[in-house]
Structure formats: structure tokens, C-alpha cells
Amino acid sequence: MAEEAVLGEAEAPKEAPPEQIRRAVAGSAMGNCIEWYDFGVFGFMPAILGQVFFNAASTSEGALATFAVLAITFVVRPFGSFVFGPLGDRIGRQKVLALTIMLMSGTTFLIGLLPSYATIGPAAAVILVLLRAIQGFSAGGEYGGAATFIAEYAPDRKRGFWGSWLEFGTVLGFAMGAGFVTLFTVLFGEAAMLDWGWRLPFLIAGPLGLVGLYLRTKLEDTPLFVELAKKQKVEKAPLKTLLTKHWSSILHLVGIVVLLNIADYMVITYMETYLKDVVGFGGNTPLLIMLATMVGVLLLIVPMGSLSDRIGRKPILITCVVSFLALPIPAFSLMRASGDDKNALQLTLGVVMIAVPLVMILSVVASTLPAMFPTQERYGGFSIGYSVSTAAFGGTAPYIVSSLVDGTGNTLWPAYYLMAAAAVAAVPVLLLPETAGVSLRGIVNSRIARRRQAKAVPVTG
């Protein structure tokens, strides 16, 4: 689809200094890192947490109970987005992001202090769900705000490069959570982890949160929001404007994020359990394979984001969609077959076939999605659309897929689910205008972006 563009807009204001941009990116990525650190901890010891808080009788039952907690608390996430998103458009991005990082890191830390089922019975599970609900509520304003913050600080010609660091923080946080679980399991053994060792990864979130809070309180608000405030153009009722004028852009974003979230949560949160409980690899092999995969993803995200500044976001997104339509069945078939003779190399190849397309969408999402809304409603529009899609499709993916595999005995359900998500995302991806090099000051909605003639970087592909 040809990009809709209007030339001749006034020259953009001066870019922020590089050091200020780096601080903005670091402060934004830190919150996302903490959010996904928590997912890494939950994702890599679901059976243990199921026994600790639900007194589960088997590893499979424990994993299902833990995934159910993740799915239930995701229901709260959209409510947080309806509060924090419009608030960020009204009072500023920096203030809201400082609050969300306190809530997220604080609740993760408190989980590490909770008494177990053996101590207080079912009340342990109730308190766990309440804390996860608070975290889900705060997370509703985290990712959209962090992506908006980076995008509004980044130079137009390098928005893909700087935006990719947000997802670098995502994967790094998950890898840290998974890494600490793996390290403590190797050092102390599974019996000690079940007894007391499970607390340690959660407690580490406390100091991580303090570092993130320090970084965010030292940041100035984004140049674009400061411009709006100086011109007294800050929206007084951004939520009302969003729901009346930009509901189609929200639906457009939801359609793209369906694929992002299902792939992200299935690969990062569910895959280790799949390799262990379904494929049949025991010991630490699944943990080590997933950690190695995460390292590979980390190495590729930023170069891929930088590439999108040169060739555009759409070619990368279209390649991602095609890959998720074609590769899941061969990939999961390889994984399933590897369990018969415990072929770790074959298992790794299957995981990589899914991880590479995931890198494609991860690398451009933080530079693509903020360009779907005008500055006055960007934080709220992004947060609401992202959180609704995450709650409906992302947070539920591990539980749904795990239940389908257990209920039917068909181990290819993860492949079918990924392919269905890709089919849904294909249409909204094709409808996107190309916004690489286009100023965020010129965004009208998810279909129209006004290109600044003086600032635009030609995009090929």
C-alpha cells in the first residue's frame, strides 16, 4: 500500500542531545526489563510455584495453576491502561512512568516474602493473585508509556535503532529472571528451591526497581510533550478523544499486537515448559537452550531495529508474518521428534526457527506502534490497544495452549496458535503506512502520517 503523505510541513524543532536520549532509553527500558524479569521467574519455575502456592499434586498441575495466575491477572491490565495511559497524556509521561515502576518492582519483591500454602493454606494463593493484579494494573501503563517516551525522544531517522532497545530490555529482563532461577536451581537443587530458594529471584526485583526509579526520576519529559505543554495544547480529556476519534487506530494496533503477544508469551513464557513436559527433555537442558536462545535474540534485536531505519518497518513486519505462517509446524515437529532420541541440537534448531521471526517483530514494535497516534493521545492510545490485546491473547496464550496440548494430546497446538495469530495480523500490517523517517509530530492516525520534507529519510523496500 502506498504511504499517504503530505509535504511542506514546517521544520522540526532541534533534536535532543545524544546523552539525554541515552538516559531516556535506559530509564524506559529498565521498567520493561523489570516487568519481564517477573515473567522470567514465573515462566521458569511454574511447577515449583504451583506447589508452593496451590499445593499442586504434579508438575503439570502446578504449571497449569501458575499459568492460570498469569492469565487471570492479565484481565486487570486493560483497566490500568485506561487510567495510566490518558493520565500520561494529561500530566506527562515521566511522572506516570515513575509510578508504574514502583508498583511493578514492589509487588514482585513482596511475592518473595509471601507465606506458602503449607503455612496459611489457600490464603497464600489469594494474596499471590492480589499482588499479581496490582502488578498487572500498573503494567497497563508501563509498556505504552516506555515506548512513547523513547519514540518521542529519538531522532526520526534513528527511531528504529533507539526503539529496539526497549525490547532489548524485555528479553534481558526475561533472561535475567530465567538465569537467576537456573543459577539457584543448579546451586541449591530442586528440593531447596521448593523449600526456600524460590524466594530469591523475587527479592532481587527490589534493588532492580530502586535503580529503575532513580533513572526515571532524573529524566525530563519528552520534547514532544514539553512542546504541547508550552503551546497549551495538552488534551484535557484524552480518553474521550481516543474513544470517539481514534477507536479505529486502537483496533488497528490490537490486530498487530495479537501476533506480537502470542509469539512473545508463548515462546518466552511457555516454551521451557513445553520442552520439558511435552517434548520430554529432563534436567537443565530446556533451561539452557532457552537461555542460549535469549542471548541470540539479544544480539539480533538492535541490529534489526537499525536495519528498519534503512529499509522501513513494513518489509520486516511482512517477513515476520510470512515466517509465522510457514515455520511453526516444521519447527514444533522438529522439537517433538528430538525428544525421542534426546537430540539437543535438533531441539535447538526448532526453537531457533520460532525465535528468529519473533526477533523481527520485537525489533520494530516500539518504533512502529507509537507512530499510529498523534502526540496528544499517543500514550493512551498505545497503552489501551496494547493492553487489551495482551489481556485477550498474550497473557492467556500459555494457559490455552498448555490446556489444548494436555486435553487433546496433539503437541502441534502451539504451531496452530502461532499461525492463526499471523493470519490475523497480516491485514493490519498490510494497511500500515511506512513511517520510517517520518516525524511523530505529523501523525494523524494509524493510516495517515504527514512526512516532513526536510527531515524525512528516503525509505526503500
Short mmCIF file of C-alpha atoms in Angstrom, two decimals:
data_model
loop_
_atom_site.label_atom_id
_atom_site.label_comp_id
_atom_site.label_asym_id
_atom_site.label_seq_id
_atom_site.Cartn_x
_atom_site.Cartn_y
_atom_site.Cartn_z
CA MET A 1 0.00 0.00 0.00
CA ALA A 2 1.39 3.42 -0.90
CA GLU A 3 2.14 5.71 2.01
CA GLU A 4 -0.21 8.63 2.44
CA ALA A 5 1.93 11.74 2.89
CA VAL A 6 1.62 15.49 2.85
CA LEU A 7 4.77 17.54 2.20
CA GLY A 8 5.74 21.00 3.19
CA GLU A 9 5.26 20.92 6.96
CA ALA A 10 7.43 23.30 8.98
CA GLU A 11 10.94 22.38 10.02
CA ALA A 12 11.06 20.14 13.11
CA PRO A 13 12.49 21.50 16.36
CA LYS A 14 16.05 20.62 17.29
CA GLU A 15 16.76 17.04 18.38
CA ALA A 16 17.58 16.16 21.98
CA PRO A 17 21.30 15.77 22.79
CA PRO A 18 22.64 12.18 22.42
CA GLU A 19 23.39 11.85 26.14
CA GLN A 20 19.83 12.83 27.01
CA ILE A 21 18.48 10.32 24.51
CA ARG A 22 20.61 7.55 26.03
CA ARG A 23 19.35 8.35 29.53
CA ALA A 24 15.75 8.36 28.29
CA VAL A 25 16.21 4.99 26.61
CA ALA A 26 17.92 3.45 29.66
CA GLY A 27 15.24 4.71 32.05
CA SER A 28 12.43 3.50 29.80
CA ALA A 29 13.94 0.09 29.08
CA MET A 30 14.59 -0.54 32.78
CA GLY A 31 10.88 -0.69 33.60
CA ASN A 32 10.20 -3.11 30.80
CA CYS A 33 13.17 -5.15 31.99
CA ILE A 34 11.65 -5.43 35.47
CA GLU A 35 8.22 -6.38 34.12
CA TRP A 36 9.69 -9.21 32.07
CA TYR A 37 12.08 -10.23 34.82
CA ASP A 38 8.96 -11.23 36.73
CA PHE A 39 7.70 -13.24 33.74
CA GLY A 40 11.07 -14.97 33.51
CA VAL A 41 10.86 -16.03 37.13
CA PHE A 42 7.28 -17.30 36.76
CA GLY A 43 7.96 -18.89 33.38
CA PHE A 44 10.99 -20.87 34.50
CA MET A 45 9.64 -22.35 37.72
CA PRO A 46 5.87 -22.72 37.20
CA ALA A 47 5.76 -26.21 38.69
CA ILE A 48 7.55 -25.09 41.86
CA LEU A 49 5.30 -22.06 42.32
CA GLY A 50 2.25 -24.24 41.71
CA GLN A 51 3.29 -26.48 44.56
CA VAL A 52 4.27 -23.59 46.85
CA PHE A 53 1.05 -21.60 46.47
CA PHE A 54 -1.54 -24.16 45.29
CA ASN A 55 -0.27 -27.42 46.79
CA ALA A 56 -0.34 -28.96 43.29
CA ALA A 57 -0.04 -32.73 43.13
CA SER A 58 2.06 -32.91 39.94
CA THR A 59 4.41 -30.73 37.91
CA SER A 60 1.84 -30.47 35.12
CA GLU A 61 -0.89 -29.41 37.54
CA GLY A 62 1.46 -26.92 39.17
CA ALA A 63 2.41 -25.38 35.83
CA LEU A 64 -1.25 -25.01 34.84
CA ALA A 65 -2.06 -23.33 38.17
CA THR A 66 0.80 -20.85 37.73
CA PHE A 67 -0.17 -20.06 34.12
CA ALA A 68 -3.74 -19.54 35.32
CA VAL A 69 -2.49 -16.90 37.76
CA LEU A 70 -0.70 -15.15 34.91
CA ALA A 71 -3.82 -15.31 32.73
CA ILE A 72 -6.23 -14.12 35.44
CA THR A 73 -4.14 -11.12 36.42
CA PHE A 74 -3.87 -10.04 32.78
CA VAL A 75 -7.57 -9.23 32.95
CA VAL A 76 -6.65 -6.28 35.17
CA ARG A 77 -4.11 -4.87 32.72
CA PRO A 78 -6.57 -3.01 30.43
CA PHE A 79 -8.07 -1.23 33.46
CA GLY A 80 -4.61 0.10 34.27
CA SER A 81 -4.16 1.26 30.70
CA PHE A 82 -7.42 3.24 30.83
CA VAL A 83 -6.10 5.01 33.93
CA PHE A 84 -2.37 5.45 33.33
CA GLY A 85 -2.44 5.94 29.55
CA PRO A 86 -4.70 9.03 29.41
CA LEU A 87 -3.04 10.27 32.61
CA GLY A 88 0.32 10.21 30.81
CA ASP A 89 -1.21 12.27 28.00
CA ARG A 90 -2.56 14.77 30.51
CA ILE A 91 0.16 15.24 33.16
CA GLY A 92 3.21 13.93 31.33
CA ARG A 93 4.97 10.67 30.51
CA GLN A 94 7.75 10.87 33.12
CA LYS A 95 5.53 11.19 36.21
CA VAL A 96 3.39 8.19 35.28
CA LEU A 97 6.38 6.01 34.40
CA ALA A 98 7.96 6.72 37.80
CA LEU A 99 4.78 5.46 39.48
CA THR A 100 4.41 2.31 37.37
CA ILE A 101 7.97 1.13 38.01
CA MET A 102 7.47 1.49 41.78
CA LEU A 103 4.29 -0.59 41.69
CA MET A 104 5.73 -3.32 39.45
CA SER A 105 9.01 -3.85 41.26
CA GLY A 106 7.39 -3.51 44.69
CA THR A 107 4.79 -6.21 44.09
CA THR A 108 7.36 -8.62 42.65
CA PHE A 109 9.53 -8.08 45.74
CA LEU A 110 6.56 -8.72 48.06
CA ILE A 111 5.80 -12.05 46.36
CA GLY A 112 9.21 -13.21 47.60
CA LEU A 113 8.07 -12.53 51.18
CA LEU A 114 4.74 -14.39 50.98
CA PRO A 115 3.96 -17.38 53.22
CA SER A 116 3.31 -20.63 51.35
CA TYR A 117 0.24 -22.86 51.11
CA ALA A 118 1.78 -25.12 53.74
CA THR A 119 1.84 -22.16 56.16
CA ILE A 120 -1.50 -20.37 55.64
CA GLY A 121 -3.41 -22.63 53.25
CA PRO A 122 -5.48 -21.24 50.33
CA ALA A 123 -4.90 -17.67 51.55
CA ALA A 124 -1.41 -17.92 50.02
CA ALA A 125 -2.90 -18.24 46.54
CA VAL A 126 -5.36 -15.40 47.20
CA ILE A 127 -2.60 -12.99 48.25
CA LEU A 128 -0.48 -14.05 45.27
CA VAL A 129 -3.34 -13.26 42.88
CA LEU A 130 -3.93 -9.87 44.54
CA LEU A 131 -0.28 -8.89 44.18
CA ARG A 132 -0.25 -10.04 40.57
CA ALA A 133 -3.40 -8.00 39.98
CA ILE A 134 -1.66 -4.86 41.27
CA GLN A 135 1.27 -5.59 39.04
CA GLY A 136 -0.99 -6.18 36.05
CA PHE A 137 -2.78 -2.89 36.73
CA SER A 138 0.49 -0.95 36.80
CA ALA A 139 1.83 -2.82 33.76
CA GLY A 140 -1.16 -1.46 31.84
CA GLY A 141 0.58 1.91 31.78
CA GLU A 142 4.17 0.71 31.53
CA TYR A 143 4.91 -0.57 28.04
CA GLY A 144 2.91 2.02 26.14
CA GLY A 145 4.48 4.80 28.19
CA ALA A 146 8.02 3.47 27.84
CA ALA A 147 7.69 3.04 24.06
CA THR A 148 6.15 6.50 23.74
CA PHE A 149 8.94 8.01 25.85
CA ILE A 150 11.69 6.52 23.68
CA ALA A 151 9.94 7.27 20.39
CA GLU A 152 9.36 10.92 21.33
CA TYR A 153 13.00 11.37 22.33
CA ALA A 154 14.56 9.53 19.38
CA PRO A 155 15.59 11.33 16.17
CA ASP A 156 13.20 10.48 13.33
CA ARG A 157 15.96 8.87 11.25
CA LYS A 158 17.05 6.57 14.12
CA ARG A 159 13.76 5.75 15.84
CA GLY A 160 14.08 2.08 14.89
CA PHE A 161 17.53 1.82 16.45
CA TRP A 162 16.61 3.51 19.72
CA GLY A 163 13.19 1.87 19.95
CA SER A 164 14.70 -1.60 19.64
CA TRP A 165 16.46 -1.09 22.97
CA LEU A 166 13.08 -1.26 24.71
CA GLU A 167 12.62 -4.84 23.57
CA PHE A 168 16.27 -5.48 24.34
CA GLY A 169 15.23 -4.65 27.90
CA THR A 170 12.29 -7.06 27.59
CA VAL A 171 14.45 -10.00 26.59
CA LEU A 172 17.24 -9.04 29.00
CA GLY A 173 14.76 -8.91 31.88
CA PHE A 174 13.33 -12.30 30.99
CA ALA A 175 16.82 -13.75 30.57
CA MET A 176 17.83 -12.36 33.97
CA GLY A 177 14.77 -13.88 35.64
CA ALA A 178 15.30 -17.21 33.93
CA GLY A 179 19.05 -17.02 34.58
CA PHE A 180 18.65 -16.47 38.31
CA VAL A 181 16.16 -19.35 38.53
CA THR A 182 18.60 -21.59 36.64
CA LEU A 183 21.58 -20.46 38.74
CA PHE A 184 19.82 -21.00 42.05
CA THR A 185 18.45 -24.38 40.90
CA VAL A 186 21.95 -25.56 39.96
CA LEU A 187 23.49 -24.21 43.19
CA PHE A 188 20.86 -25.34 45.69
CA GLY A 189 18.94 -28.16 43.98
CA GLU A 190 15.22 -28.58 43.33
CA ALA A 191 14.40 -29.57 46.91
CA ALA A 192 15.87 -26.34 48.31
CA MET A 193 14.18 -24.31 45.59
CA LEU A 194 10.83 -25.78 46.60
CA ASP A 195 11.55 -25.10 50.26
CA TRP A 196 13.00 -21.58 50.27
CA GLY A 197 15.10 -20.90 47.15
CA TRP A 198 12.10 -19.80 45.06
CA ARG A 199 12.03 -16.57 47.08
CA LEU A 200 15.45 -15.32 45.98
CA PRO A 201 14.63 -14.36 42.36
CA PHE A 202 11.60 -12.36 43.50
CA LEU A 203 13.56 -10.49 46.17
CA ILE A 204 16.13 -9.36 43.61
CA ALA A 205 13.38 -7.23 41.99
CA GLY A 206 13.60 -4.83 44.95
CA PRO A 207 17.05 -3.37 44.18
CA LEU A 208 16.34 -3.52 40.43
CA GLY A 209 13.28 -1.36 40.98
CA LEU A 210 15.24 1.19 43.00
CA VAL A 211 17.76 1.54 40.17
CA GLY A 212 14.94 2.00 37.65
CA LEU A 213 13.15 4.54 39.85
CA TYR A 214 16.37 6.55 40.21
CA LEU A 215 16.87 6.61 36.44
CA ARG A 216 13.30 7.72 35.76
CA THR A 217 13.17 10.47 38.39
CA LYS A 218 16.27 12.04 36.81
CA LEU A 219 14.65 12.29 33.37
CA GLU A 220 12.98 15.31 31.82
CA ASP A 221 9.70 14.77 29.99
CA THR A 222 9.80 14.16 26.26
CA PRO A 223 10.45 17.08 23.88
CA LEU A 224 7.11 16.50 22.13
CA PHE A 225 5.10 16.61 25.36
CA VAL A 226 7.00 19.70 26.54
CA GLU A 227 6.14 21.39 23.23
CA LEU A 228 2.44 20.61 23.73
CA ALA A 229 2.53 21.93 27.29
CA LYS A 230 4.24 25.19 26.23
CA LYS A 231 1.69 25.71 23.46
CA GLN A 232 -1.14 24.78 25.88
CA LYS A 233 -2.28 22.05 23.52
CA VAL A 234 -2.29 19.20 26.04
CA GLU A 235 -5.58 17.30 25.71
CA LYS A 236 -7.84 17.88 28.72
CA ALA A 237 -9.93 14.76 28.09
CA PRO A 238 -7.63 12.42 26.09
CA LEU A 239 -9.67 9.30 26.84
CA LYS A 240 -12.83 10.82 25.37
CA THR A 241 -10.95 11.91 22.25
CA LEU A 242 -9.39 8.47 21.88
CA LEU A 243 -12.68 6.62 22.08
CA THR A 244 -14.52 8.99 19.74
CA LYS A 245 -11.87 9.83 17.13
CA HIS A 246 -9.19 7.13 17.30
CA TRP A 247 -11.05 3.90 18.06
CA SER A 248 -10.18 2.54 14.60
CA SER A 249 -6.48 3.14 15.25
CA ILE A 250 -6.80 1.26 18.55
CA LEU A 251 -8.37 -1.71 16.72
CA HIS A 252 -5.63 -1.49 14.09
CA LEU A 253 -2.97 -1.71 16.80
CA VAL A 254 -4.78 -4.59 18.54
CA GLY A 255 -4.64 -6.64 15.33
CA ILE A 256 -0.86 -6.26 15.05
CA VAL A 257 -0.24 -6.88 18.74
CA VAL A 258 -2.16 -10.18 18.56
CA LEU A 259 0.82 -11.73 16.78
CA LEU A 260 3.41 -9.94 18.92
CA ASN A 261 1.88 -11.08 22.18
CA ILE A 262 1.02 -14.65 21.27
CA ALA A 263 4.51 -15.22 19.86
CA ASP A 264 6.20 -13.39 22.72
CA TYR A 265 4.37 -15.05 25.60
CA MET A 266 4.32 -18.48 24.02
CA VAL A 267 7.99 -18.53 23.10
CA ILE A 268 9.38 -16.75 26.14
CA THR A 269 6.96 -17.86 28.88
CA TYR A 270 5.67 -21.26 27.73
CA MET A 271 8.47 -22.77 25.67
CA GLU A 272 10.61 -24.07 28.53
CA THR A 273 7.61 -25.90 29.99
CA TYR A 274 6.79 -27.31 26.54
CA LEU A 275 10.33 -28.64 26.08
CA LYS A 276 10.30 -30.26 29.49
CA ASP A 277 6.74 -31.56 29.95
CA VAL A 278 5.67 -32.21 26.34
CA VAL A 279 8.86 -32.96 24.42
CA GLY A 280 10.31 -34.87 27.37
CA PHE A 281 13.72 -33.30 27.92
CA GLY A 282 14.71 -33.58 31.58
CA GLY A 283 17.28 -31.81 33.72
CA ASN A 284 18.54 -28.36 32.85
CA THR A 285 18.67 -28.87 29.07
CA PRO A 286 15.46 -26.91 28.33
CA LEU A 287 16.59 -24.10 30.61
CA LEU A 288 19.99 -23.85 28.95
CA ILE A 289 18.55 -23.99 25.42
CA MET A 290 16.11 -21.18 26.17
CA LEU A 291 18.81 -19.08 27.82
CA ALA A 292 21.07 -19.55 24.78
CA THR A 293 18.15 -18.58 22.54
CA MET A 294 17.56 -15.43 24.57
CA VAL A 295 21.22 -14.47 24.19
CA GLY A 296 20.87 -14.89 20.42
CA VAL A 297 17.74 -12.74 20.41
CA LEU A 298 19.56 -10.04 22.38
CA LEU A 299 22.34 -9.98 19.80
CA LEU A 300 19.90 -9.55 16.89
CA ILE A 301 17.29 -7.09 18.17
CA VAL A 302 19.24 -3.83 17.93
CA PRO A 303 20.84 -4.54 14.51
CA MET A 304 17.38 -5.46 13.18
CA GLY A 305 15.91 -2.26 14.60
CA SER A 306 18.68 -0.27 12.96
CA LEU A 307 18.00 -2.06 9.66
CA SER A 308 14.38 -0.89 9.82
CA ASP A 309 15.60 2.71 9.73
CA ARG A 310 17.16 1.97 6.34
CA ILE A 311 14.64 -0.34 4.65
CA GLY A 312 11.47 0.51 6.59
CA ARG A 313 9.33 -1.24 9.22
CA LYS A 314 6.85 -2.83 6.81
CA PRO A 315 9.27 -5.16 4.97
CA ILE A 316 10.40 -6.57 8.31
CA LEU A 317 6.85 -6.94 9.62
CA ILE A 318 5.65 -8.62 6.43
CA THR A 319 8.59 -11.06 6.53
CA CYS A 320 7.70 -11.81 10.16
CA VAL A 321 4.07 -12.58 9.29
CA VAL A 322 5.05 -14.85 6.39
CA SER A 323 7.57 -16.67 8.60
CA PHE A 324 4.99 -17.33 11.31
CA LEU A 325 2.62 -18.70 8.69
CA ALA A 326 5.22 -21.09 7.24
CA LEU A 327 7.61 -22.17 10.01
CA PRO A 328 5.67 -23.19 13.17
CA ILE A 329 4.62 -26.71 12.03
CA PRO A 330 8.13 -27.70 10.84
CA ALA A 331 9.65 -26.12 13.96
CA PHE A 332 7.42 -27.86 16.51
CA SER A 333 7.64 -31.12 14.58
CA LEU A 334 11.43 -30.95 14.94
CA MET A 335 11.13 -30.28 18.65
CA ARG A 336 8.71 -33.15 19.14
CA ALA A 337 10.89 -35.59 17.18
CA SER A 338 14.00 -34.53 19.11
CA GLY A 339 12.53 -35.88 22.33
CA ASP A 340 12.63 -39.47 21.08
CA ASP A 341 16.43 -39.69 20.97
CA LYS A 342 17.18 -36.66 23.16
CA ASN A 343 18.75 -34.76 20.28
CA ALA A 344 19.56 -31.36 21.81
CA LEU A 345 20.86 -29.91 18.53
CA GLN A 346 17.61 -30.75 16.72
CA LEU A 347 15.64 -29.31 19.61
CA THR A 348 17.64 -26.08 19.46
CA LEU A 349 17.07 -25.77 15.72
CA GLY A 350 13.31 -25.99 16.23
CA VAL A 351 13.41 -23.26 18.87
CA VAL A 352 15.55 -21.01 16.66
CA MET A 353 13.05 -21.34 13.78
CA ILE A 354 10.45 -19.71 16.03
CA ALA A 355 12.79 -17.23 17.73
CA VAL A 356 14.05 -15.57 14.52
CA PRO A 357 10.61 -14.33 13.35
CA LEU A 358 9.97 -13.18 16.92
CA VAL A 359 13.10 -11.01 16.73
CA MET A 360 11.70 -9.34 13.62
CA ILE A 361 8.56 -8.05 15.28
CA LEU A 362 10.28 -7.31 18.60
CA SER A 363 12.86 -5.13 16.87
CA VAL A 364 10.35 -2.75 15.25
CA VAL A 365 7.31 -2.73 17.53
CA ALA A 366 8.47 0.17 19.73
CA SER A 367 9.16 2.35 16.68
CA THR A 368 6.05 1.28 14.72
CA LEU A 369 3.21 1.43 17.23
CA PRO A 370 3.80 4.96 18.66
CA ALA A 371 3.52 6.25 15.09
CA MET A 372 -0.13 5.17 14.97
CA PHE A 373 -1.42 8.03 17.17
CA PRO A 374 -0.99 11.82 17.39
CA THR A 375 1.09 13.16 20.28
CA GLN A 376 -1.94 14.37 22.28
CA GLU A 377 -3.35 10.82 22.56
CA ARG A 378 -0.26 8.67 21.93
CA TYR A 379 0.36 7.31 25.44
CA GLY A 380 -3.30 6.43 25.99
CA GLY A 381 -3.96 5.01 22.53
CA PHE A 382 -0.88 2.82 22.59
CA SER A 383 -1.45 1.64 26.18
CA ILE A 384 -5.13 0.81 25.76
CA GLY A 385 -4.74 -1.04 22.46
CA TYR A 386 -1.65 -2.91 23.60
CA SER A 387 -3.12 -3.89 26.98
CA VAL A 388 -6.47 -5.04 25.59
CA SER A 389 -4.69 -7.25 23.06
CA THR A 390 -2.24 -8.52 25.67
CA ALA A 391 -5.02 -9.42 28.10
CA ALA A 392 -7.14 -11.16 25.49
CA PHE A 393 -4.43 -13.01 23.59
CA GLY A 394 -0.94 -12.72 25.10
CA GLY A 395 -1.40 -13.45 28.80
CA THR A 396 -3.82 -16.28 28.07
CA ALA A 397 -1.66 -17.97 25.41
CA PRO A 398 0.45 -20.21 27.71
CA TYR A 399 -2.62 -21.43 29.59
CA ILE A 400 -4.75 -22.02 26.48
CA VAL A 401 -2.01 -23.81 24.55
CA SER A 402 -0.98 -25.89 27.57
CA SER A 403 -4.63 -26.90 28.12
CA LEU A 404 -5.11 -27.80 24.45
CA VAL A 405 -1.99 -29.96 24.40
CA ASP A 406 -2.97 -31.73 27.65
CA GLY A 407 -6.62 -32.12 26.62
CA THR A 408 -6.13 -33.39 23.06
CA GLY A 409 -2.68 -34.96 23.15
CA ASN A 410 -1.81 -33.03 19.97
CA THR A 411 1.62 -31.48 20.55
CA LEU A 412 1.32 -29.19 17.49
CA TRP A 413 -1.25 -26.87 19.06
CA PRO A 414 1.39 -24.18 19.72
CA ALA A 415 2.15 -24.16 15.97
CA TYR A 416 -1.53 -23.83 15.03
CA TYR A 417 -1.98 -20.98 17.52
CA LEU A 418 1.00 -19.06 16.15
CA MET A 419 -0.18 -19.49 12.57
CA ALA A 420 -3.66 -18.25 13.44
CA ALA A 421 -2.15 -15.16 15.10
CA ALA A 422 -0.08 -14.47 11.98
CA ALA A 423 -3.17 -14.74 9.78
CA VAL A 424 -4.99 -12.20 11.96
CA ALA A 425 -2.04 -9.77 11.93
CA ALA A 426 -1.50 -9.94 8.16
CA VAL A 427 -4.28 -7.48 7.29
CA PRO A 428 -3.42 -4.67 9.76
CA VAL A 429 0.28 -4.99 8.87
CA LEU A 430 -0.50 -4.52 5.18
CA LEU A 431 -2.68 -1.48 5.98
CA LEU A 432 0.10 0.33 7.85
CA PRO A 433 1.73 3.36 6.22
CA GLU A 434 5.52 3.32 6.24
CA THR A 435 6.68 5.69 9.00
CA ALA A 436 10.45 5.16 8.99
CA GLY A 437 11.96 8.65 8.89
CA VAL A 438 8.57 10.34 9.39
CA SER A 439 8.22 12.82 12.25
CA LEU A 440 5.89 11.84 15.09
CA ARG A 441 4.70 15.45 15.05
CA GLY A 442 2.99 14.72 11.75
CA ILE A 443 0.93 11.69 12.75
CA VAL A 444 -2.80 11.95 12.11
CA ASN A 445 -3.87 8.36 12.81
CA SER A 446 -2.75 4.79 12.10
CA ARG A 447 -3.36 5.22 8.37
CA ILE A 448 -2.06 8.74 7.72
CA ALA A 449 1.37 10.19 8.51
CA ARG A 450 2.48 13.59 7.25
CA ARG A 451 6.10 13.44 6.08
CA ARG A 452 8.41 16.35 6.82
CA GLN A 453 10.20 17.13 3.62
CA ALA A 454 13.25 18.49 5.39
CA LYS A 455 13.59 15.70 7.91
CA ALA A 456 12.35 12.60 6.11
CA VAL A 457 14.84 9.87 5.24
CA PRO A 458 14.04 8.05 1.98
CA VAL A 459 12.89 4.51 2.65
CA THR A 460 13.25 1.70 0.16
CA GLY A 461 11.69 -1.71 0.16
#
